[in-house]
GROMACS .gro file of C-alpha atoms in nm:
model
  373
    1MET     CA    1  -4.678   0.148  -1.284
    2ASN     CA    2  -4.398   0.050  -1.152
    3SER     CA    3  -4.086   0.135  -1.339
    4VAL     CA    4  -3.796   0.155  -1.331
    5PHE     CA    5  -3.525   0.419  -1.583
    6ILE     CA    6  -3.140   0.230  -1.677
    7VAL     CA    7  -2.905   0.558  -1.704
    8GLY     CA    8  -2.588   0.392  -1.894
    9LEU     CA    9  -2.556   0.133  -2.082
   10GLY     CA   10  -2.172   0.074  -2.053
   11ASP     CA   11  -2.141  -0.314  -1.940
   12ILE     CA   12  -2.295  -0.259  -1.511
   13GLY     CA   13  -2.617  -0.118  -1.746
   14GLU     CA   14  -2.588  -0.351  -2.013
   15HIS     CA   15  -2.608  -0.645  -1.717
   16ILE     CA   16  -2.893  -0.433  -1.509
   17LEU     CA   17  -3.138  -0.490  -1.814
   18GLU     CA   18  -3.033  -0.816  -1.901
   19LEU     CA   19  -3.145  -0.848  -1.511
   20LEU     CA   20  -3.461  -0.678  -1.509
   21VAL     CA   21  -3.626  -0.767  -1.827
   22ARG     CA   22  -3.641  -1.158  -1.638
   23VAL     CA   23  -3.883  -1.032  -1.353
   24PRO     CA   24  -4.198  -0.989  -1.392
   25GLY     CA   25  -4.425  -0.724  -1.320
   26ILE     CA   26  -4.258  -0.418  -1.434
   27ALA     CA   27  -4.425  -0.269  -1.671
   28LYS     CA   28  -4.157  -0.053  -1.830
   29ILE     CA   29  -3.794  -0.036  -1.814
   30TYR     CA   30  -3.630   0.328  -1.995
   31THR     CA   31  -3.310   0.275  -2.094
   32ALA     CA   32  -3.056   0.617  -2.208
   33ASP     CA   33  -2.734   0.640  -2.293
   34ILE     CA   34  -2.497   0.855  -2.522
   35ARG     CA   35  -2.408   0.551  -2.772
   36LYS     CA   36  -2.714   0.473  -2.943
   37GLU     CA   37  -2.611   0.226  -3.127
   38GLU     CA   38  -2.488   0.041  -2.920
   39SER     CA   39  -2.736   0.110  -2.708
   40LEU     CA   40  -2.978  -0.043  -2.950
   41ARG     CA   41  -2.847  -0.357  -3.016
   42LYS     CA   42  -2.795  -0.397  -2.652
   43VAL     CA   43  -3.199  -0.353  -2.584
   44TYR     CA   44  -3.247  -0.562  -2.840
   45SER     CA   45  -3.018  -0.901  -2.683
   46ALA     CA   46  -3.222  -0.831  -2.368
   47ARG     CA   47  -3.572  -0.895  -2.525
   48SER     CA   48  -3.472  -1.101  -2.747
   49GLY     CA   49  -3.353  -1.313  -2.485
   50ALA     CA   50  -3.632  -1.292  -2.219
   51ILE     CA   51  -3.901  -1.307  -2.445
   52HIS     CA   52  -3.736  -1.673  -2.533
   53GLN     CA   53  -3.786  -1.797  -2.185
   54GLY     CA   54  -4.164  -1.640  -2.157
   55PHE     CA   55  -4.101  -1.244  -1.990
   56TYR     CA   56  -4.243  -0.999  -2.257
   57PRO     CA   57  -4.109  -0.663  -2.118
   58LYS     CA   58  -4.174  -0.346  -2.251
   59ILE     CA   59  -3.788  -0.157  -2.320
   60GLU     CA   60  -3.783   0.206  -2.441
   61PHE     CA   61  -3.443   0.333  -2.491
   62ILE     CA   62  -3.387   0.702  -2.489
   63HIS     CA   63  -3.014   0.872  -2.672
   64LEU     CA   64  -2.930   1.097  -2.406
   65ASP     CA   65  -2.645   1.301  -2.302
   66VAL     CA   66  -2.649   1.347  -1.912
   67ASN     CA   67  -2.364   1.711  -1.963
   68ASP     CA   68  -2.778   1.821  -2.085
   69ILE     CA   69  -2.942   1.835  -1.761
   70GLU     CA   70  -3.196   2.028  -1.897
   71ARG     CA   71  -3.284   1.807  -2.216
   72THR     CA   72  -3.221   1.499  -1.956
   73ALA     CA   73  -3.492   1.689  -1.661
   74GLU     CA   74  -3.722   1.707  -1.967
   75VAL     CA   75  -3.706   1.327  -1.991
   76ILE     CA   76  -3.695   1.247  -1.665
   77SER     CA   77  -3.998   1.407  -1.608
   78LYS     CA   78  -4.206   1.292  -1.841
   79ILE     CA   79  -4.078   0.913  -1.801
   80ASN     CA   80  -4.145   1.041  -1.436
   81PRO     CA   81  -4.008   0.671  -1.306
   82ASP     CA   82  -4.029   0.495  -0.980
   83VAL     CA   83  -3.722   0.455  -0.959
   84ILE     CA   84  -3.365   0.533  -1.156
   85VAL     CA   85  -3.052   0.359  -1.155
   86SER     CA   86  -2.699   0.541  -1.255
   87THR     CA   87  -2.417   0.380  -1.427
   88VAL     CA   88  -2.236   0.663  -1.563
   89ALA     CA   89  -1.901   0.773  -1.560
   90LEU     CA   90  -1.619   0.926  -1.716
   91LYS     CA   91  -1.371   0.632  -1.724
   92THR     CA   92  -1.508   0.311  -1.594
   93TRP     CA   93  -1.332   0.173  -1.270
   94TRP     CA   94  -1.094  -0.084  -1.350
   95ALA     CA   95  -0.901   0.058  -1.647
   96PRO     CA   96  -0.571   0.110  -1.474
   97GLN     CA   97  -0.497  -0.245  -1.412
   98VAL     CA   98  -0.553  -0.359  -1.747
   99ASP     CA   99  -0.428  -0.037  -1.862
  100LEU     CA  100  -0.081  -0.045  -1.663
  101PRO     CA  101   0.188  -0.282  -1.558
  102PRO     CA  102   0.079  -0.434  -1.229
  103GLU     CA  103   0.366  -0.321  -1.044
  104ILE     CA  104   0.313   0.070  -1.189
  105PHE     CA  105  -0.133   0.012  -1.104
  106ARG     CA  106   0.002  -0.141  -0.729
  107LYS     CA  107   0.198   0.209  -0.682
  108LEU     CA  108  -0.030   0.378  -0.822
  109ASP     CA  109  -0.337   0.195  -0.549
  110GLU     CA  110  -0.181   0.298  -0.305
  111ALA     CA  111  -0.330   0.652  -0.307
  112GLY     CA  112  -0.637   0.480  -0.287
  113PHE     CA  113  -0.970   0.519  -0.508
  114GLY     CA  114  -1.056   0.879  -0.390
  115PRO     CA  115  -0.811   1.095  -0.611
  116TRP     CA  116  -1.043   0.841  -0.954
  117LEU     CA  117  -1.355   1.087  -0.771
  118PRO     CA  118  -1.371   1.347  -1.093
  119PHE     CA  119  -1.445   1.015  -1.306
  120HIS     CA  120  -1.675   0.930  -1.146
  121LEU     CA  121  -1.853   1.224  -0.932
  122THR     CA  122  -1.897   1.454  -1.313
  123LEU     CA  123  -2.152   1.272  -1.480
  124VAL     CA  124  -2.392   1.248  -1.164
  125TYR     CA  125  -2.334   1.548  -0.930
  126LYS     CA  126  -2.497   1.682  -1.306
  127LEU     CA  127  -2.797   1.391  -1.341
  128MET     CA  128  -2.925   1.496  -0.928
  129GLN     CA  129  -2.915   1.855  -1.022
  130ALA     CA  130  -3.165   1.704  -1.366
  131VAL     CA  131  -3.377   1.516  -1.096
  132LYS     CA  132  -3.400   1.838  -0.852
  133LYS     CA  133  -3.521   2.038  -1.174
  134ALA     CA  134  -3.714   1.757  -1.289
  135GLY     CA  135  -3.926   1.811  -1.051
  136VAL     CA  136  -4.111   1.466  -0.980
  137LYS     CA  137  -4.066   1.195  -0.688
  138THR     CA  138  -3.790   0.901  -0.752
  139HIS     CA  139  -3.525   0.674  -0.590
  140VAL     CA  140  -3.220   0.683  -0.743
  141ILE     CA  141  -2.954   0.442  -0.673
  142ASN     CA  142  -2.575   0.497  -0.758
  143ALA     CA  143  -2.368   0.285  -0.918
  144SER     CA  144  -2.013   0.572  -0.953
  145PHE     CA  145  -1.856   0.546  -0.647
  146PRO     CA  146  -2.132   0.562  -0.424
  147ASP     CA  147  -1.932   0.547  -0.073
  148ALA     CA  148  -1.833   0.869  -0.143
  149VAL     CA  149  -1.963   1.047  -0.411
  150ASN     CA  150  -2.297   1.029  -0.206
  151ALA     CA  151  -2.153   1.189   0.091
  152ILE     CA  152  -2.064   1.389  -0.109
  153LEU     CA  153  -2.433   1.569  -0.335
  154ALA     CA  154  -2.543   1.508   0.075
  155LYS     CA  155  -2.376   1.855   0.118
  156VAL     CA  156  -2.590   2.034  -0.132
  157GLY     CA  157  -2.902   1.888  -0.070
  158LEU     CA  158  -2.828   1.628  -0.402
  159ALA     CA  159  -2.795   1.253  -0.228
  160PRO     CA  160  -2.868   0.985  -0.447
  161THR     CA  161  -3.083   0.743  -0.207
  162VAL     CA  162  -2.912   0.440  -0.184
  163GLY     CA  163  -2.517   0.314  -0.410
  164LEU     CA  164  -2.524  -0.093  -0.422
  165GLY     CA  165  -2.231  -0.339  -0.455
  166ASN     CA  166  -1.900  -0.224  -0.320
  167CYS     CA  167  -1.901  -0.489   0.020
  168ASP     CA  168  -2.252  -0.609  -0.074
  169LEU     CA  169  -2.044  -0.817  -0.347
  170PHE     CA  170  -1.901  -1.061  -0.090
  171VAL     CA  171  -2.216  -1.016   0.181
  172PRO     CA  172  -2.384  -1.354  -0.038
  173GLU     CA  173  -2.093  -1.547   0.002
  174LEU     CA  174  -2.057  -1.416   0.440
  175ARG     CA  175  -2.395  -1.589   0.429
  176ARG     CA  176  -2.337  -1.855   0.257
  177ILE     CA  177  -2.082  -1.901   0.422
  178VAL     CA  178  -2.235  -1.950   0.791
  179ALA     CA  179  -2.472  -2.144   0.636
  180GLU     CA  180  -2.317  -2.488   0.566
  181LYS     CA  181  -2.150  -2.388   0.871
  182PHE     CA  182  -2.426  -2.429   1.100
  183ASN     CA  183  -2.593  -2.644   0.819
  184VAL     CA  184  -2.909  -2.362   0.828
  185SER     CA  185  -3.036  -2.193   0.442
  186VAL     CA  186  -2.882  -1.881   0.380
  187LYS     CA  187  -3.240  -1.786   0.447
  188SER     CA  188  -3.227  -1.816   0.825
  189VAL     CA  189  -2.851  -1.622   0.792
  190THR     CA  190  -2.843  -1.236   0.893
  191VAL     CA  191  -2.525  -1.007   0.842
  192TYR     CA  192  -2.525  -0.667   0.923
  193LEU     CA  193  -2.188  -0.451   0.876
  194VAL     CA  194  -2.022  -0.134   0.813
  195GLY     CA  195  -1.774  -0.122   0.578
  196HIS     CA  196  -1.605   0.105   0.309
  197HIS     CA  197  -1.509   0.048  -0.055
  198TYR     CA  198  -1.105   0.049   0.047
  199LEU     CA  199  -1.270  -0.322   0.249
  200CYS     CA  200  -1.372  -0.425  -0.046
  201HIS     CA  201  -1.106  -0.337  -0.279
  202VAL     CA  202  -0.754  -0.483  -0.035
  203LEU     CA  203  -0.988  -0.791   0.034
  204ASN     CA  204  -1.026  -0.855  -0.311
  205ALA     CA  205  -0.685  -0.689  -0.483
  206TYR     CA  206  -0.475  -0.851  -0.172
  207GLN     CA  207  -0.666  -1.175  -0.002
  208SER     CA  208  -0.666  -0.955   0.341
  209THR     CA  209  -0.883  -0.654   0.512
  210MET     CA  210  -0.474  -0.422   0.516
  211GLY     CA  211  -0.566  -0.323   0.881
  212CYS     CA  212  -0.924  -0.113   0.788
  213PRO     CA  213  -1.147  -0.079   1.016
  214TYR     CA  214  -1.515  -0.253   1.037
  215TYR     CA  215  -1.809  -0.369   1.172
  216LEU     CA  216  -1.962  -0.753   1.104
  217LYS     CA  217  -2.202  -0.901   1.374
  218ILE     CA  218  -2.369  -1.282   1.277
  219MET     CA  219  -2.684  -1.430   1.354
  220VAL     CA  220  -2.790  -1.819   1.282
  221ASP     CA  221  -3.168  -1.633   1.341
  222ASP     CA  222  -3.210  -1.449   1.641
  223LYS     CA  223  -2.886  -1.620   1.807
  224ASP     CA  224  -2.565  -1.434   1.762
  225VAL     CA  225  -2.355  -1.590   1.632
  226THR     CA  226  -2.019  -1.363   1.593
  227LYS     CA  227  -1.771  -1.483   1.847
  228GLN     CA  228  -1.765  -1.784   1.704
  229PHE     CA  229  -1.539  -1.683   1.380
  230ASP     CA  230  -1.264  -1.527   1.328
  231LEU     CA  231  -1.390  -1.187   1.047
  232ASP     CA  232  -1.151  -1.144   0.889
  233LYS     CA  233  -0.994  -1.514   0.808
  234LEU     CA  234  -1.370  -1.499   0.715
  235LEU     CA  235  -1.436  -1.169   0.541
  236VAL     CA  236  -1.074  -1.327   0.340
  237GLU     CA  237  -1.270  -1.686   0.267
  238ALA     CA  238  -1.522  -1.530   0.156
  239ASN     CA  239  -1.344  -1.281  -0.098
  240ARG     CA  240  -1.116  -1.577  -0.206
  241TYR     CA  241  -1.299  -1.625  -0.552
  242MET     CA  242  -1.465  -1.279  -0.609
  243PRO     CA  243  -1.430  -1.224  -0.992
  244LYS     CA  244  -1.151  -0.971  -1.029
  245GLY     CA  245  -1.144  -0.609  -1.258
  246LYS     CA  246  -1.506  -0.656  -1.499
  247ASN     CA  247  -1.549  -0.990  -1.416
  248ASP     CA  248  -1.788  -0.911  -1.122
  249HIS     CA  249  -2.011  -0.706  -1.329
  250PHE     CA  250  -2.280  -0.949  -1.295
  251ILE     CA  251  -2.281  -0.998  -0.939
  252VAL     CA  252  -2.290  -0.530  -0.924
  253ALA     CA  253  -2.568  -0.539  -1.160
  254ALA     CA  254  -2.719  -0.878  -0.882
  255SER     CA  255  -2.687  -0.575  -0.596
  256ALA     CA  256  -2.834  -0.311  -0.856
  257VAL     CA  257  -3.160  -0.519  -0.929
  258LYS     CA  258  -3.233  -0.638  -0.516
  259ASN     CA  259  -3.214  -0.286  -0.434
  260ILE     CA  260  -3.408  -0.194  -0.728
  261LEU     CA  261  -3.644  -0.418  -0.636
  262ALA     CA  262  -3.666  -0.417  -0.274
  263ILE     CA  263  -3.799  -0.013  -0.360
  264LEU     CA  264  -4.004  -0.021  -0.647
  265TYR     CA  265  -4.203  -0.330  -0.453
  266ASP     CA  266  -4.159  -0.191  -0.151
  267THR     CA  267  -4.004  -0.469   0.114
  268ASN     CA  268  -3.825  -0.333   0.342
  269GLU     CA  269  -3.597  -0.562   0.301
  270LEU     CA  270  -3.246  -0.565   0.494
  271THR     CA  271  -2.971  -0.583   0.341
  272TYR     CA  272  -2.652  -0.425   0.296
  273ALA     CA  273  -2.556  -0.113   0.108
  274PRO     CA  274  -2.344   0.239   0.043
  275GLY     CA  275  -2.369   0.614   0.055
  276PRO     CA  276  -2.777   0.560   0.259
  277GLN     CA  277  -2.848   0.892   0.352
  278GLY     CA  278  -2.646   1.058   0.239
  279LEU     CA  279  -2.294   0.867   0.420
  280PRO     CA  280  -1.987   0.800   0.312
  281GLY     CA  281  -1.900   0.425   0.375
  282GLY     CA  282  -2.165   0.100   0.316
  283TYR     CA  283  -2.444   0.039   0.613
  284PRO     CA  284  -2.736  -0.237   0.711
  285VAL     CA  285  -3.037  -0.074   0.595
  286ARG     CA  286  -3.367  -0.112   0.511
  287LEU     CA  287  -3.545  -0.034   0.138
  288SER     CA  288  -3.875   0.061   0.108
  289LYS     CA  289  -4.057   0.287  -0.134
  290LYS     CA  290  -3.955   0.548   0.135
  291GLY     CA  291  -3.610   0.499   0.030
  292ALA     CA  292  -3.309   0.379   0.159
  293GLU     CA  293  -3.269   0.393   0.609
  294VAL     CA  294  -2.963   0.282   0.801
  295TYR     CA  295  -3.088   0.019   1.059
  296LEU     CA  296  -2.801  -0.067   1.285
  297PRO     CA  297  -2.820  -0.342   1.593
  298GLU     CA  298  -2.808  -0.222   1.990
  299ASP     CA  299  -2.475  -0.260   1.983
  300ILE     CA  300  -2.301   0.050   1.792
  301THR     CA  301  -2.453   0.412   1.713
  302LEU     CA  302  -2.492   0.570   1.396
  303GLU     CA  303  -2.140   0.792   1.518
  304GLU     CA  304  -2.001   0.507   1.541
  305ALA     CA  305  -2.053   0.360   1.183
  306VAL     CA  306  -2.032   0.679   1.073
  307LYS     CA  307  -1.658   0.747   1.248
  308ILE     CA  308  -1.585   0.339   1.062
  309ASN     CA  309  -1.613   0.436   0.766
  310GLU     CA  310  -1.490   0.845   0.744
  311GLU     CA  311  -1.151   0.605   0.916
  312ALA     CA  312  -1.091   0.347   0.622
  313GLN     CA  313  -1.203   0.676   0.377
  314ARG     CA  314  -0.930   0.827   0.469
  315LEU     CA  315  -0.694   0.473   0.372
  316ASP     CA  316  -0.873   0.579   0.040
  317GLY     CA  317  -0.761   0.813  -0.016
  318ILE     CA  318  -0.977   1.139   0.155
  319GLU     CA  319  -0.888   1.292   0.395
  320LYS     CA  320  -1.279   1.483   0.455
  321ILE     CA  321  -1.559   1.603   0.272
  322LYS     CA  322  -1.608   1.928   0.390
  323ASP     CA  323  -2.005   2.101   0.447
  324ASP     CA  324  -2.000   2.252   0.089
  325GLY     CA  325  -1.860   1.916  -0.035
  326THR     CA  326  -1.453   1.994  -0.126
  327VAL     CA  327  -1.290   1.703  -0.093
  328VAL     CA  328  -0.936   1.709   0.091
  329PHE     CA  329  -0.744   1.440  -0.049
  330THR     CA  330  -0.474   1.242   0.199
  331GLU     CA  331  -0.143   1.372   0.190
  332LYS     CA  332   0.020   1.061   0.102
  333ALA     CA  333  -0.297   1.034  -0.157
  334VAL     CA  334  -0.208   1.396  -0.338
  335ALA     CA  335   0.221   1.266  -0.312
  336ILE     CA  336   0.144   0.898  -0.554
  337MET     CA  337  -0.057   1.092  -0.800
  338GLU     CA  338   0.204   1.368  -0.851
  339GLU     CA  339   0.443   1.145  -0.853
  340LEU     CA  340   0.324   0.891  -1.091
  341MET     CA  341   0.108   1.121  -1.301
  342GLY     CA  342   0.272   1.447  -1.286
  343TYR     CA  343  -0.137   1.528  -1.095
  344ARG     CA  344  -0.203   1.724  -0.798
  345CYS     CA  345  -0.492   1.848  -0.689
  346LYS     CA  346  -0.490   1.876  -0.311
  347GLU     CA  347  -0.875   1.978  -0.311
  348LEU     CA  348  -1.121   1.885  -0.519
  349ARG     CA  349  -1.461   2.137  -0.556
  350LEU     CA  350  -1.808   2.007  -0.673
  351SER     CA  351  -1.799   2.345  -0.974
  352GLU     CA  352  -1.433   2.259  -1.078
  353SER     CA  353  -1.480   1.823  -1.165
  354GLU     CA  354  -1.598   1.834  -1.451
  355GLU     CA  355  -1.212   2.058  -1.557
  356ARG     CA  356  -1.091   1.815  -1.300
  357ALA     CA  357  -1.147   1.470  -1.495
  358LYS     CA  358  -1.053   1.676  -1.840
  359GLU     CA  359  -0.675   1.763  -1.644
  360LEU     CA  360  -0.759   1.355  -1.468
  361LEU     CA  361  -0.768   1.164  -1.822
  362THR     CA  362  -0.510   1.321  -1.999
  363ALA     CA  363  -0.256   1.302  -1.745
  364TYR     CA  364  -0.367   0.902  -1.733
  365LYS     CA  365  -0.362   0.868  -2.104
  366GLU     CA  366   0.077   0.968  -2.057
  367LEU     CA  367   0.099   0.756  -1.804
  368VAL     CA  368  -0.066   0.505  -1.979
  369GLU     CA  369   0.137   0.606  -2.326
  370LYS     CA  370   0.521   0.625  -2.100
  371TYR     CA  371   0.399   0.190  -2.059
  372LYS     CA  372   0.351   0.138  -2.426
  373ARG     CA  373   0.660   0.195  -2.553
   0.00000   0.00000   0.00000
């Protein structure tokens, strides 16, 4: 049976469900969330909309709190899904853009996304412990800051299979622009991109690469056309009309569904994805029932690609990830968070992630209240 388990029916999870119910051939879609009534309404909407369009999906909702590792493991063991897609987080990534004045958000944003890791790491860490405890063979696709979270969890043998979104959001538009220039089908354009979350963020927020390192190779059929482009300008153009904040969640969900189907149907599809093989940042990958395999052109080694993403990761506030999964933040990131929020965290240990998340949430709420007055 081809079955998918969506853990977390927030905004992104709901979009993933709405897209999946319109894909024929999926035997069963399981969904889970801590919010029962709200989630059941989302399942109702997805099922009804699909039936209107001639699709008849089988959907089952499971009331679940992933903080309960034992119960989560029991559920996973029982349903034994082929693919799990996780969208769980303690605080949505776009909240500071909405809750804070623009000038304060800009200052805070200079710290990078790294310091917010406790919000995005904590629940995925618990989910992956549950997956291991369940003892089933399944692939996990992680939506919560996969560029860093997957690499952190890899250090303790709990890495999700792959991530979704981030730089993958602009790859389709990149291919479309190239296809129009050469008057060919988008299918004729192949993009090999090595890029970290930070690259996607600055392109979307500031319409600039901001000095972020990356690797990009563009092929039209079997011809390398990379040198025919100013790559920085091309990346800016591909992000010019990218929806901002949570308005990009439909594209994020589409990225998730692409990865789900490639694994589910064993397509060996060449695509871009963050966090494959427990590596930092994103890479060209082939997705299949085996999982995610980094697939690089001959002119760049895996070691070089990893170094590019580790350098970009420092711009995102993460100095390094230690062998035990402990995250060391940059001095700049630590200083900004302490100055603006009174929150200081130089190193984040996996075992401390939940407590750190509580501290960070308290500091964040106080900051929001300060600028409401």
